[in-house]
mmCIF file of C-alpha atoms in Angstrom:
data_model
loop_
_atom_site.group_PDB
_atom_site.id
_atom_site.type_symbol
_atom_site.label_atom_id
_atom_site.label_comp_id
_atom_site.label_asym_id
_atom_site.label_seq_id
_atom_site.Cartn_x
_atom_site.Cartn_y
_atom_site.Cartn_z
ATOM 1 C CA MET A 1 -0.052 0.028 0.124
ATOM 2 C CA THR A 2 1.367 3.437 -0.886
ATOM 3 C CA ASP A 3 2.813 5.211 2.148
ATOM 4 C CA VAL A 4 1.066 8.694 2.569
ATOM 5 C CA ALA A 5 2.637 11.790 3.978
ATOM 6 C CA THR A 6 1.320 15.275 4.382
ATOM 7 C CA ALA A 7 1.344 18.061 1.806
ATOM 8 C CA GLY A 8 1.595 21.828 2.524
ATOM 9 C CA PRO A 9 -1.115 23.665 4.462
ATOM 10 C CA SER A 10 -2.313 25.510 1.590
ATOM 11 C CA ASP A 11 -3.818 22.453 0.217
ATOM 12 C CA THR A 12 -6.545 22.586 3.169
ATOM 13 C CA ARG A 13 -7.794 26.117 2.499
ATOM 14 C CA GLN A 14 -10.625 25.243 0.030
ATOM 15 C CA ALA A 15 -11.688 21.706 1.309
ATOM 16 C CA GLY A 16 -15.026 23.099 2.588
ATOM 17 C CA VAL A 17 -18.553 21.871 1.948
ATOM 18 C CA LEU A 18 -19.696 24.417 -0.613
ATOM 19 C CA ALA A 19 -16.307 25.000 -2.424
ATOM 20 C CA THR A 20 -15.923 21.208 -2.802
ATOM 21 C CA PHE A 21 -19.125 20.768 -4.322
ATOM 22 C CA VAL A 22 -19.221 23.763 -6.580
ATOM 23 C CA GLU A 23 -15.712 23.105 -7.914
ATOM 24 C CA SER A 24 -16.107 19.473 -8.491
ATOM 25 C CA PRO A 25 -16.331 18.486 -12.190
ATOM 26 C CA PHE A 26 -19.890 18.207 -13.657
ATOM 27 C CA ALA A 27 -19.452 14.492 -14.066
ATOM 28 C CA VAL A 28 -18.644 14.062 -10.205
ATOM 29 C CA LYS A 29 -21.985 15.948 -9.436
ATOM 30 C CA ALA A 30 -23.931 13.569 -11.911
ATOM 31 C CA VAL A 31 -22.456 10.438 -10.173
ATOM 32 C CA LEU A 32 -23.507 11.698 -6.929
ATOM 33 C CA PHE A 33 -27.094 12.521 -8.024
ATOM 34 C CA GLY A 34 -27.192 9.219 -9.791
ATOM 35 C CA VAL A 35 -26.474 7.428 -6.485
ATOM 36 C CA LEU A 36 -29.169 9.447 -4.773
ATOM 37 C CA VAL A 37 -31.576 8.570 -7.410
ATOM 38 C CA ASN A 38 -30.674 4.799 -7.251
ATOM 39 C CA LYS A 39 -30.916 4.697 -3.645
ATOM 40 C CA LEU A 40 -34.318 6.319 -3.469
ATOM 41 C CA GLY A 41 -35.545 3.273 -5.650
ATOM 42 C CA SER A 42 -33.936 0.802 -3.382
ATOM 43 C CA PHE A 43 -36.949 -1.081 -2.333
ATOM 44 C CA ILE A 44 -36.356 -4.734 -2.785
ATOM 45 C CA GLN A 45 -34.127 -5.644 0.138
ATOM 46 C CA VAL A 46 -36.220 -3.753 2.724
ATOM 47 C CA PHE A 47 -39.502 -5.509 1.386
ATOM 48 C CA LEU A 48 -38.085 -8.635 0.067
ATOM 49 C CA VAL A 49 -39.148 -11.003 3.026
ATOM 50 C CA LEU A 50 -42.762 -9.592 2.707
ATOM 51 C CA PHE A 51 -42.880 -10.018 -0.981
ATOM 52 C CA MET A 52 -41.784 -13.663 -0.669
ATOM 53 C CA THR A 53 -44.538 -14.363 2.031
ATOM 54 C CA SER A 54 -47.239 -12.572 -0.126
ATOM 55 C CA ARG A 55 -46.226 -15.045 -2.924
ATOM 56 C CA GLY A 56 -47.016 -17.818 -0.442
ATOM 57 C CA PHE A 57 -43.647 -18.787 0.752
ATOM 58 C CA SER A 58 -42.776 -19.176 4.427
ATOM 59 C CA ASP A 59 -41.032 -16.695 6.748
ATOM 60 C CA VAL A 60 -37.810 -18.918 6.618
ATOM 61 C CA GLN A 61 -37.802 -18.928 2.903
ATOM 62 C CA GLY A 62 -38.129 -15.372 2.753
ATOM 63 C CA GLY A 63 -35.373 -15.143 5.113
ATOM 64 C CA VAL A 64 -33.087 -17.457 3.096
ATOM 65 C CA ALA A 65 -33.767 -15.222 -0.003
ATOM 66 C CA LEU A 66 -33.005 -12.078 1.886
ATOM 67 C CA GLY A 67 -29.620 -13.845 2.926
ATOM 68 C CA VAL A 68 -28.866 -14.745 -0.570
ATOM 69 C CA TYR A 69 -29.576 -11.285 -1.626
ATOM 70 C CA GLY A 70 -26.946 -10.007 0.993
ATOM 71 C CA ALA A 71 -24.413 -12.496 -0.172
ATOM 72 C CA GLY A 72 -24.937 -11.595 -3.780
ATOM 73 C CA SER A 73 -24.288 -7.921 -2.746
ATOM 74 C CA VAL A 74 -21.026 -8.764 -1.242
ATOM 75 C CA LEU A 75 -20.040 -10.701 -4.373
ATOM 76 C CA GLY A 76 -21.242 -7.709 -6.410
ATOM 77 C CA VAL A 77 -18.900 -5.243 -5.109
ATOM 78 C CA LEU A 78 -15.982 -7.548 -5.500
ATOM 79 C CA LEU A 79 -16.876 -8.105 -9.158
ATOM 80 C CA GLY A 80 -17.524 -4.439 -9.581
ATOM 81 C CA GLY A 81 -13.915 -3.606 -8.427
ATOM 82 C CA THR A 82 -12.615 -5.930 -11.113
ATOM 83 C CA PHE A 83 -14.724 -4.621 -13.744
ATOM 84 C CA THR A 84 -13.831 -1.062 -12.778
ATOM 85 C CA ASP A 85 -10.075 -1.849 -13.191
ATOM 86 C CA ARG A 86 -10.533 -3.796 -16.393
ATOM 87 C CA ILE A 87 -13.300 -2.024 -18.325
ATOM 88 C CA GLY A 88 -13.694 1.421 -16.588
ATOM 89 C CA ALA A 89 -16.046 2.914 -14.211
ATOM 90 C CA ARG A 90 -18.523 4.242 -16.758
ATOM 91 C CA ARG A 91 -18.977 0.808 -18.430
ATOM 92 C CA THR A 92 -19.178 -0.824 -15.048
ATOM 93 C CA ILE A 93 -21.976 1.458 -13.750
ATOM 94 C CA LEU A 94 -23.938 1.120 -17.008
ATOM 95 C CA LEU A 95 -23.642 -2.699 -16.818
ATOM 96 C CA GLY A 96 -24.776 -2.837 -13.304
ATOM 97 C CA MET A 97 -27.745 -0.400 -13.606
ATOM 98 C CA VAL A 98 -28.954 -1.972 -16.948
ATOM 99 C CA GLY A 99 -28.490 -5.532 -15.586
ATOM 100 C CA THR A 100 -30.370 -4.616 -12.313
ATOM 101 C CA ALA A 101 -33.371 -3.332 -14.189
ATOM 102 C CA VAL A 102 -33.540 -6.445 -16.451
ATOM 103 C CA LEU A 103 -33.088 -8.919 -13.447
ATOM 104 C CA LEU A 104 -35.626 -7.063 -11.142
ATOM 105 C CA VAL A 105 -38.343 -7.182 -13.789
ATOM 106 C CA ALA A 106 -37.406 -11.023 -14.415
ATOM 107 C CA VAL A 107 -38.005 -11.773 -10.688
ATOM 108 C CA LEU A 108 -41.476 -10.887 -11.199
ATOM 109 C CA HIS A 109 -42.061 -13.654 -13.529
ATOM 110 C CA VAL A 110 -40.164 -16.545 -11.830
ATOM 111 C CA ARG A 111 -42.543 -18.731 -9.644
ATOM 112 C CA MET A 112 -40.345 -21.867 -8.550
ATOM 113 C CA TYR A 113 -38.532 -21.165 -5.431
ATOM 114 C CA PRO A 114 -35.126 -22.220 -6.249
ATOM 115 C CA ALA A 115 -35.106 -20.305 -9.485
ATOM 116 C CA LEU A 116 -36.657 -17.153 -7.593
ATOM 117 C CA VAL A 117 -33.950 -17.381 -5.060
ATOM 118 C CA ALA A 118 -31.279 -17.637 -7.641
ATOM 119 C CA SER A 119 -32.695 -14.645 -9.493
ATOM 120 C CA VAL A 120 -32.899 -12.633 -6.330
ATOM 121 C CA GLY A 121 -29.164 -13.362 -5.687
ATOM 122 C CA LEU A 122 -28.135 -12.354 -9.104
ATOM 123 C CA ALA A 123 -30.160 -9.078 -8.652
ATOM 124 C CA GLY A 124 -28.250 -8.497 -5.381
ATOM 125 C CA LEU A 125 -24.910 -9.086 -7.133
ATOM 126 C CA ILE A 126 -25.437 -7.007 -10.154
ATOM 127 C CA SER A 127 -27.226 -4.128 -8.078
ATOM 128 C CA GLN A 128 -23.810 -3.492 -6.216
ATOM 129 C CA VAL A 129 -21.351 -3.552 -9.066
ATOM 130 C CA TYR A 130 -21.539 0.245 -9.540
ATOM 131 C CA ARG A 131 -20.453 1.060 -5.918
ATOM 132 C CA PRO A 132 -16.666 0.714 -6.259
ATOM 133 C CA ALA A 133 -16.965 2.145 -9.897
ATOM 134 C CA ALA A 134 -18.692 5.314 -8.662
ATOM 135 C CA ALA A 135 -16.336 5.744 -5.806
ATOM 136 C CA ALA A 136 -13.330 5.055 -7.924
ATOM 137 C CA PHE A 137 -14.565 7.527 -10.604
ATOM 138 C CA ILE A 138 -14.991 10.176 -7.946
ATOM 139 C CA ALA A 139 -11.572 9.730 -6.637
ATOM 140 C CA GLU A 140 -10.025 9.877 -10.048
ATOM 141 C CA LEU A 141 -11.198 13.423 -10.603
ATOM 142 C CA ILE A 142 -11.081 14.820 -7.000
ATOM 143 C CA PRO A 143 -7.893 16.123 -5.448
ATOM 144 C CA LYS A 144 -6.635 14.081 -2.476
ATOM 145 C CA ASN A 145 -7.235 17.224 -0.102
ATOM 146 C CA ARG A 146 -10.941 17.006 -0.726
ATOM 147 C CA GLN A 147 -11.194 13.116 -0.857
ATOM 148 C CA VAL A 148 -12.793 12.912 2.663
ATOM 149 C CA MET A 149 -15.263 15.768 1.913
ATOM 150 C CA ILE A 150 -16.380 14.306 -1.398
ATOM 151 C CA SER A 151 -16.783 10.873 0.671
ATOM 152 C CA ALA A 152 -19.049 12.749 2.900
ATOM 153 C CA MET A 153 -20.937 13.866 0.102
ATOM 154 C CA TYR A 154 -21.198 10.424 -1.402
ATOM 155 C CA ARG A 155 -22.473 9.024 1.990
ATOM 156 C CA LEU A 156 -24.989 11.818 2.288
ATOM 157 C CA ALA A 157 -26.638 10.637 -1.027
ATOM 158 C CA LEU A 158 -26.609 7.053 0.100
ATOM 159 C CA ASN A 159 -28.118 8.002 3.638
ATOM 160 C CA VAL A 160 -30.838 10.303 2.186
ATOM 161 C CA GLY A 161 -31.912 7.668 -0.351
ATOM 162 C CA THR A 162 -31.652 4.901 2.315
ATOM 163 C CA THR A 163 -33.781 6.921 4.635
ATOM 164 C CA ALA A 164 -36.508 7.978 2.049
ATOM 165 C CA ALA A 165 -36.710 4.702 0.121
ATOM 166 C CA PRO A 166 -38.794 2.647 2.742
ATOM 167 C CA LEU A 167 -41.239 5.476 2.852
ATOM 168 C CA LEU A 168 -41.610 5.529 -0.817
ATOM 169 C CA GLY A 169 -41.620 1.743 -0.966
ATOM 170 C CA THR A 170 -44.565 1.782 1.628
ATOM 171 C CA MET A 171 -46.627 3.836 -0.698
ATOM 172 C CA LEU A 172 -45.974 1.530 -3.770
ATOM 173 C CA VAL A 173 -46.583 -1.764 -1.757
ATOM 174 C CA ALA A 174 -50.165 -0.215 -0.852
ATOM 175 C CA VAL A 175 -50.934 -0.563 -4.659
ATOM 176 C CA SER A 176 -48.920 -3.473 -5.611
ATOM 177 C CA TYR A 177 -45.693 -5.431 -4.692
ATOM 178 C CA ASP A 178 -44.958 -5.405 -8.506
ATOM 179 C CA LEU A 179 -44.574 -1.575 -8.184
ATOM 180 C CA LEU A 180 -41.523 -2.102 -6.070
ATOM 181 C CA PHE A 181 -39.716 -4.049 -8.550
ATOM 182 C CA TYR A 182 -40.791 -1.681 -11.513
ATOM 183 C CA GLY A 183 -39.931 1.283 -9.309
ATOM 184 C CA GLU A 184 -36.377 -0.043 -8.539
ATOM 185 C CA ALA A 185 -35.938 -0.882 -12.013
ATOM 186 C CA ALA A 186 -36.795 2.558 -13.266
ATOM 187 C CA ALA A 187 -34.338 4.186 -10.644
ATOM 188 C CA ALA A 188 -31.677 1.958 -11.938
ATOM 189 C CA LEU A 189 -32.405 2.759 -15.535
ATOM 190 C CA GLY A 190 -32.484 6.546 -14.511
ATOM 191 C CA TYR A 191 -29.024 6.235 -13.071
ATOM 192 C CA ALA A 192 -27.838 4.482 -16.102
ATOM 193 C CA VAL A 193 -29.161 7.351 -18.336
ATOM 194 C CA ILE A 194 -27.371 9.980 -16.007
ATOM 195 C CA VAL A 195 -24.177 8.142 -16.480
ATOM 196 C CA LEU A 196 -24.574 7.736 -20.149
ATOM 197 C CA LEU A 197 -25.219 11.435 -20.857
ATOM 198 C CA ALA A 198 -22.939 13.067 -18.289
ATOM 199 C CA LEU A 199 -19.803 10.692 -17.728
ATOM 200 C CA PRO A 200 -17.132 11.060 -20.373
ATOM 201 C CA ARG A 201 -15.946 7.787 -22.031
ATOM 202 C CA GLU A 202 -13.050 6.106 -20.668
ATOM 203 C CA GLY A 203 -9.730 7.640 -21.696
ATOM 204 C CA SER A 204 -11.472 11.048 -22.803
ATOM 205 C CA ALA A 205 -11.267 12.753 -19.424
ATOM 206 C CA PRO A 206 -8.108 14.087 -18.010
ATOM 207 C CA ALA A 207 -7.055 12.552 -14.404
ATOM 208 C CA LYS A 208 -6.291 14.940 -11.659
ATOM 209 C CA PRO A 209 -2.650 15.863 -11.592
ATOM 210 C CA GLU A 210 -1.287 13.418 -8.808
ATOM 211 C CA ARG A 211 -3.143 10.493 -10.492
ATOM 212 C CA ALA A 212 -1.786 11.261 -14.028
ATOM 213 C CA ALA A 213 1.749 11.529 -12.542
ATOM 214 C CA ALA A 214 1.465 8.052 -10.833
ATOM 215 C CA SER A 215 -0.182 6.496 -13.986
ATOM 216 C CA ALA A 216 2.841 7.577 -16.032
ATOM 217 C CA SER A 217 4.983 5.382 -14.027
ATOM 218 C CA ALA A 218 2.494 2.418 -13.813
ATOM 219 C CA THR A 219 1.116 1.981 -17.231
ATOM 220 C CA GLU A 220 0.489 -1.763 -16.780
ATOM 221 C CA ARG A 221 -2.380 -3.104 -14.712
ATOM 222 C CA PRO A 222 -1.083 -5.120 -11.591
ATOM 223 C CA ALA A 223 -1.652 -8.741 -12.149
ATOM 224 C CA GLY A 224 -3.383 -11.178 -9.851
ATOM 225 C CA GLY A 225 -6.694 -9.872 -9.500
ATOM 226 C CA TYR A 226 -7.591 -9.658 -5.630
ATOM 227 C CA LEU A 227 -4.416 -11.713 -4.840
ATOM 228 C CA ALA A 228 -2.611 -8.549 -5.589
ATOM 229 C CA VAL A 229 -4.816 -6.773 -2.969
ATOM 230 C CA LEU A 230 -4.180 -9.468 -0.355
ATOM 231 C CA ARG A 231 -0.462 -9.251 -0.868
ATOM 232 C CA ASP A 232 -0.670 -5.753 0.573
ATOM 233 C CA ARG A 233 -0.317 -6.428 4.337
ATOM 234 C CA ARG A 234 -1.145 -2.998 5.450
ATOM 235 C CA TYR A 235 -4.287 -2.915 3.389
ATOM 236 C CA VAL A 236 -5.251 -6.306 4.414
ATOM 237 C CA ALA A 237 -4.969 -5.122 8.205
ATOM 238 C CA TYR A 238 -7.172 -2.100 7.093
ATOM 239 C CA LEU A 239 -9.722 -4.573 5.809
ATOM 240 C CA VAL A 240 -9.808 -6.563 9.065
ATOM 241 C CA ALA A 241 -10.416 -3.163 11.012
ATOM 242 C CA MET A 242 -13.208 -2.353 8.631
ATOM 243 C CA LEU A 243 -14.823 -5.837 9.104
ATOM 244 C CA LEU A 244 -14.584 -5.422 13.006
ATOM 245 C CA ASN A 245 -15.888 -1.887 12.746
ATOM 246 C CA ALA A 246 -18.935 -2.963 10.710
ATOM 247 C CA ALA A 247 -19.725 -5.864 12.993
ATOM 248 C CA VAL A 248 -19.837 -3.657 15.767
ATOM 249 C CA TYR A 249 -21.906 -0.770 14.065
ATOM 250 C CA ILE A 250 -24.439 -3.065 12.744
ATOM 251 C CA GLN A 251 -25.601 -4.063 16.261
ATOM 252 C CA TYR A 252 -27.999 -1.165 16.083
ATOM 253 C CA LEU A 253 -30.176 -3.306 13.612
ATOM 254 C CA SER A 254 -29.916 -6.667 15.482
ATOM 255 C CA THR A 255 -29.006 -6.567 19.226
ATOM 256 C CA LEU A 256 -30.294 -2.948 20.102
ATOM 257 C CA PRO A 257 -34.058 -3.814 19.130
ATOM 258 C CA LEU A 258 -33.622 -6.815 21.593
ATOM 259 C CA ALA A 259 -32.136 -4.693 24.157
ATOM 260 C CA VAL A 260 -34.917 -2.055 23.861
ATOM 261 C CA ARG A 261 -37.592 -4.652 24.025
ATOM 262 C CA ASP A 262 -36.137 -6.658 26.965
ATOM 263 C CA ALA A 263 -35.903 -3.381 29.018
ATOM 264 C CA GLY A 264 -39.626 -3.150 28.717
ATOM 265 C CA PHE A 265 -39.938 -0.457 26.059
ATOM 266 C CA SER A 266 -42.130 -0.689 22.796
ATOM 267 C CA THR A 267 -40.864 -0.884 19.257
ATOM 268 C CA PHE A 268 -41.677 2.871 18.932
ATOM 269 C CA TRP A 269 -38.703 3.715 21.231
ATOM 270 C CA TYR A 270 -36.339 1.510 19.197
ATOM 271 C CA GLY A 271 -37.611 3.594 16.182
ATOM 272 C CA VAL A 272 -36.824 6.662 17.939
ATOM 273 C CA MET A 273 -33.124 5.442 18.322
ATOM 274 C CA VAL A 274 -32.900 4.818 14.690
ATOM 275 C CA ALA A 275 -34.474 8.172 13.736
ATOM 276 C CA ILE A 276 -31.882 10.012 16.111
ATOM 277 C CA ASN A 277 -29.143 8.242 14.226
ATOM 278 C CA GLY A 278 -30.573 8.960 10.642
ATOM 279 C CA ALA A 279 -31.154 12.758 11.397
ATOM 280 C CA VAL A 280 -27.757 13.396 13.167
ATOM 281 C CA VAL A 281 -25.914 11.801 10.136
ATOM 282 C CA ILE A 282 -27.944 13.561 7.388
ATOM 283 C CA CYS A 283 -27.769 17.004 9.084
ATOM 284 C CA PHE A 284 -24.335 17.065 10.539
ATOM 285 C CA GLU A 285 -22.030 14.712 8.875
ATOM 286 C CA LEU A 286 -20.811 17.330 6.346
ATOM 287 C CA LEU A 287 -20.312 19.833 8.937
ATOM 288 C CA MET A 288 -18.348 17.501 11.094
ATOM 289 C CA THR A 289 -16.256 16.269 8.187
ATOM 290 C CA LYS A 290 -15.077 19.955 7.748
ATOM 291 C CA VAL A 291 -13.474 19.672 11.072
ATOM 292 C CA VAL A 292 -12.334 16.211 11.023
ATOM 293 C CA GLN A 293 -10.615 16.315 7.668
ATOM 294 C CA ASN A 294 -7.874 18.326 9.412
ATOM 295 C CA TRP A 295 -7.125 15.659 11.993
ATOM 296 C CA ARG A 296 -4.466 12.957 11.336
ATOM 297 C CA VAL A 297 -6.017 9.694 10.130
ATOM 298 C CA ARG A 298 -4.915 7.824 13.239
ATOM 299 C CA THR A 299 -6.763 10.509 15.304
ATOM 300 C CA VAL A 300 -9.882 10.065 13.237
ATOM 301 C CA LEU A 301 -9.964 6.342 13.590
ATOM 302 C CA THR A 302 -9.006 6.375 17.292
ATOM 303 C CA VAL A 303 -11.783 8.735 18.209
ATOM 304 C CA GLY A 304 -14.319 7.150 15.931
ATOM 305 C CA PHE A 305 -13.592 3.406 17.014
ATOM 306 C CA CYS A 306 -13.398 4.496 20.726
ATOM 307 C CA LEU A 307 -16.665 6.454 20.528
ATOM 308 C CA LEU A 308 -18.421 3.452 18.738
ATOM 309 C CA GLY A 309 -17.239 1.268 21.430
ATOM 310 C CA ALA A 310 -18.282 3.482 24.178
ATOM 311 C CA GLY A 311 -21.772 4.047 22.748
ATOM 312 C CA MET A 312 -22.146 0.392 22.556
ATOM 313 C CA ALA A 313 -20.712 -0.451 25.995
ATOM 314 C CA LEU A 314 -22.905 2.294 27.601
ATOM 315 C CA TYR A 315 -25.986 0.193 26.799
ATOM 316 C CA THR A 316 -24.829 -2.189 29.705
ATOM 317 C CA LEU A 317 -25.842 0.579 32.336
ATOM 318 C CA PRO A 318 -29.127 0.723 34.009
ATOM 319 C CA GLY A 319 -31.021 4.070 33.537
ATOM 320 C CA GLY A 320 -33.814 3.466 31.070
ATOM 321 C CA LEU A 321 -34.353 5.445 27.889
ATOM 322 C CA ALA A 322 -31.536 8.012 28.931
ATOM 323 C CA VAL A 323 -28.793 5.323 28.626
ATOM 324 C CA PHE A 324 -30.279 4.287 25.183
ATOM 325 C CA VAL A 325 -30.324 7.834 23.848
ATOM 326 C CA VAL A 326 -26.898 8.817 25.225
ATOM 327 C CA GLY A 327 -25.295 5.566 23.870
ATOM 328 C CA THR A 328 -26.998 6.068 20.538
ATOM 329 C CA LEU A 329 -25.772 9.706 20.304
ATOM 330 C CA LEU A 330 -22.161 8.286 21.100
ATOM 331 C CA TRP A 331 -22.013 5.757 18.375
ATOM 332 C CA THR A 332 -23.786 8.101 15.916
ATOM 333 C CA LEU A 333 -21.121 10.837 16.643
ATOM 334 C CA ALA A 334 -18.513 7.995 15.850
ATOM 335 C CA GLU A 335 -20.199 7.377 12.631
ATOM 336 C CA ILE A 336 -20.082 10.981 11.416
ATOM 337 C CA ILE A 337 -16.349 11.314 12.571
ATOM 338 C CA GLU A 338 -14.823 8.197 11.145
ATOM 339 C CA GLY A 339 -17.309 7.257 8.143
ATOM 340 C CA PRO A 340 -16.068 9.709 5.411
ATOM 341 C CA THR A 341 -12.345 9.127 6.198
ATOM 342 C CA MET A 342 -12.847 5.311 6.426
ATOM 343 C CA PHE A 343 -14.462 5.115 3.030
ATOM 344 C CA ALA A 344 -12.080 7.634 1.474
ATOM 345 C CA TYR A 345 -8.931 6.075 2.516
ATOM 346 C CA PRO A 346 -9.180 2.815 0.342
ATOM 347 C CA ALA A 347 -9.095 5.092 -2.942
ATOM 348 C CA ILE A 348 -6.177 7.185 -1.500
ATOM 349 C CA ALA A 349 -4.051 4.147 -0.526
ATOM 350 C CA ALA A 350 -4.636 2.037 -3.762
ATOM 351 C CA PRO A 351 -2.174 1.904 -6.411
ATOM 352 C CA PRO A 352 -3.328 3.880 -9.619
ATOM 353 C CA ALA A 353 -4.554 0.902 -11.663
ATOM 354 C CA ALA A 354 -6.133 -1.065 -8.916
ATOM 355 C CA SER A 355 -8.479 1.435 -7.168
ATOM 356 C CA GLY A 356 -11.498 -0.602 -8.244
ATOM 357 C CA ARG A 357 -10.360 -3.608 -6.457
ATOM 358 C CA TYR A 358 -9.185 -1.911 -3.461
ATOM 359 C CA LEU A 359 -12.541 -0.115 -3.053
ATOM 360 C CA GLY A 360 -14.332 -3.412 -3.957
ATOM 361 C CA ALA A 361 -12.501 -5.132 -1.181
ATOM 362 C CA ALA A 362 -13.218 -2.426 1.349
ATOM 363 C CA HIS A 363 -16.984 -2.528 0.421
ATOM 364 C CA ALA A 364 -17.033 -6.257 0.456
ATOM 365 C CA MET A 365 -15.496 -6.470 3.909
ATOM 366 C CA PHE A 366 -17.896 -3.997 5.414
ATOM 367 C CA GLY A 367 -20.635 -6.025 3.901
ATOM 368 C CA ILE A 368 -19.214 -9.129 5.420
ATOM 369 C CA GLY A 369 -18.872 -7.621 8.783
ATOM 370 C CA SER A 370 -22.416 -6.274 8.543
ATOM 371 C CA ALA A 371 -23.703 -9.789 7.798
ATOM 372 C CA VAL A 372 -21.561 -11.605 10.472
ATOM 373 C CA GLY A 373 -22.032 -8.931 13.142
ATOM 374 C CA PRO A 374 -25.819 -9.479 13.854
ATOM 375 C CA ALA A 375 -25.555 -13.181 14.306
ATOM 376 C CA ALA A 376 -22.458 -12.759 16.703
ATOM 377 C CA GLY A 377 -24.233 -9.946 18.590
ATOM 378 C CA VAL A 378 -27.459 -11.738 19.026
ATOM 379 C CA ALA A 379 -25.603 -14.961 20.294
ATOM 380 C CA LEU A 380 -23.713 -12.990 22.891
ATOM 381 C CA TRP A 381 -26.926 -11.181 23.945
ATOM 382 C CA SER A 382 -28.680 -14.576 24.284
ATOM 383 C CA GLY A 383 -25.906 -16.027 26.279
ATOM 384 C CA LEU A 384 -24.756 -13.001 28.423
ATOM 385 C CA GLY A 385 -27.524 -10.473 28.427
ATOM 386 C CA ARG A 386 -26.467 -6.725 28.918
ATOM 387 C CA THR A 387 -22.903 -7.743 29.529
ATOM 388 C CA ALA A 388 -22.641 -8.592 25.903
ATOM 389 C CA TRP A 389 -22.463 -4.780 25.318
ATOM 390 C CA LEU A 390 -19.072 -4.661 26.983
ATOM 391 C CA ILE A 391 -17.619 -7.326 24.724
ATOM 392 C CA ILE A 392 -19.095 -5.732 21.609
ATOM 393 C CA GLY A 393 -17.556 -2.233 22.688
ATOM 394 C CA ALA A 394 -14.346 -3.918 23.377
ATOM 395 C CA VAL A 395 -14.182 -5.405 19.908
ATOM 396 C CA SER A 396 -14.386 -1.844 18.346
ATOM 397 C CA VAL A 397 -11.396 -0.592 20.476
ATOM 398 C CA LEU A 398 -9.418 -3.598 19.660
ATOM 399 C CA ALA A 399 -9.950 -2.850 15.982
ATOM 400 C CA LEU A 400 -7.599 -0.204 16.375
ATOM 401 C CA ILE A 401 -4.586 -2.585 16.384
ATOM 402 C CA PRO A 402 -4.896 -3.440 12.781
ATOM 403 C CA ALA A 403 -6.162 0.036 11.848
ATOM 404 C CA TRP A 404 -3.050 1.695 13.405
ATOM 405 C CA PHE A 405 -0.805 -0.855 11.541
ATOM 406 C CA ALA A 406 -2.467 -0.236 8.321
ATOM 407 C CA VAL A 407 -2.564 3.553 8.005
ATOM 408 C CA GLY A 408 1.101 3.821 8.928
ATOM 409 C CA ARG A 409 2.864 7.297 8.085
ATOM 410 C CA VAL A 410 -0.281 9.014 7.323
ATOM 411 C CA GLY A 411 -0.784 12.723 7.581
ATOM 412 C CA THR A 412 -3.985 14.776 8.066
ATOM 413 C CA THR A 413 -7.046 13.693 6.098
ATOM 414 C CA SER A 414 -7.310 17.061 4.248
ATOM 415 C CA SER A 415 -3.566 16.982 3.072
ATOM 416 C CA LEU A 416 -3.220 13.500 1.699
ATOM 417 C CA ALA A 417 -0.651 13.148 -1.016
ATOM 418 C CA ASP A 418 1.431 10.312 -2.510
ATOM 419 C CA SER A 419 4.869 10.039 -0.909
ATOM 420 C CA SER A 420 7.695 8.619 -2.761
ATOM 421 C CA GLY A 421 8.385 6.419 0.279
#
């Protein structure tokens, strides 16, 4: 993994929210808008179990289909990383979005359970191919001193879409489940049209100066596919840290609702916790990023991982709703501090011709952590009760060990620049 050092202080002056957005290339703005459009139509994962049961399948069969969709999503970001490096980001996004639209419509016409599950898995796979491609495209055109801020904007598009999609989906379900599939297919095609019209063809857009200079000395693509990523020991450590971080973070969807219920509170109060998280992230992450991007990367990860662990561990204490609210605010603060940096760093650390695979590996590892975390957390909760939160919090802090090794000699997040070593 490329070592990173600090650049001059003048690189940080214009890394604000408005300046970063206004001065970004039109193609980058188009990608961000396309991500928002696509996420606004992301209905299937939320309503898949209900759709399956409406078709006459059991709850277990619906759960299996959802698990297959999730597994397909993880494979999709890995495949997307490979495609990005081999055929380019623009073609990869187009392939993913058009393929998603076709497969979603096809799912409606499949009746046999094995074929339906296979179709759902393929839809999950192809729907996530765009993610490393979009991130790599943005990273290619944005200076490194603005990578963290643009990452926060990318996350904002994802979060707004993810928050609004279930509400839009509920309105569509009231009419017909079929509309969910047609609606998500339409959103995918909308993203494809945006990319087709707004993104330059591969090779026709100038790369930002530091990427162009690096590419001049690395004209051949690195061989070995993801094996080349695995040979980067520092980056593998970073992936381990991301997996552990994701496994802890995802507890708000699995163990937290059980804790709220067992404390004697209704589902409404769990919904309040989730709403607090969503509102804080959407309203304040960009503003927090303006401050955090001036911290050293190790500082960002240390504060973020520790706050995440503290928020989860706080749920161990008695105290009723106050404990749940304060704990939620703590790990939400961790999210808005560490999130943009954590997802910007892979593109910054990657060799010029392997950014797609580095990003694909990062997204896949976060996805695996999000899949494994709920099972581990619920198992701990079932066996230990509230004490489980102490272990969950400790995992987040221990994740700093591989994280610190991974980032090595890294300067502030607003002044990242390639070092000659």
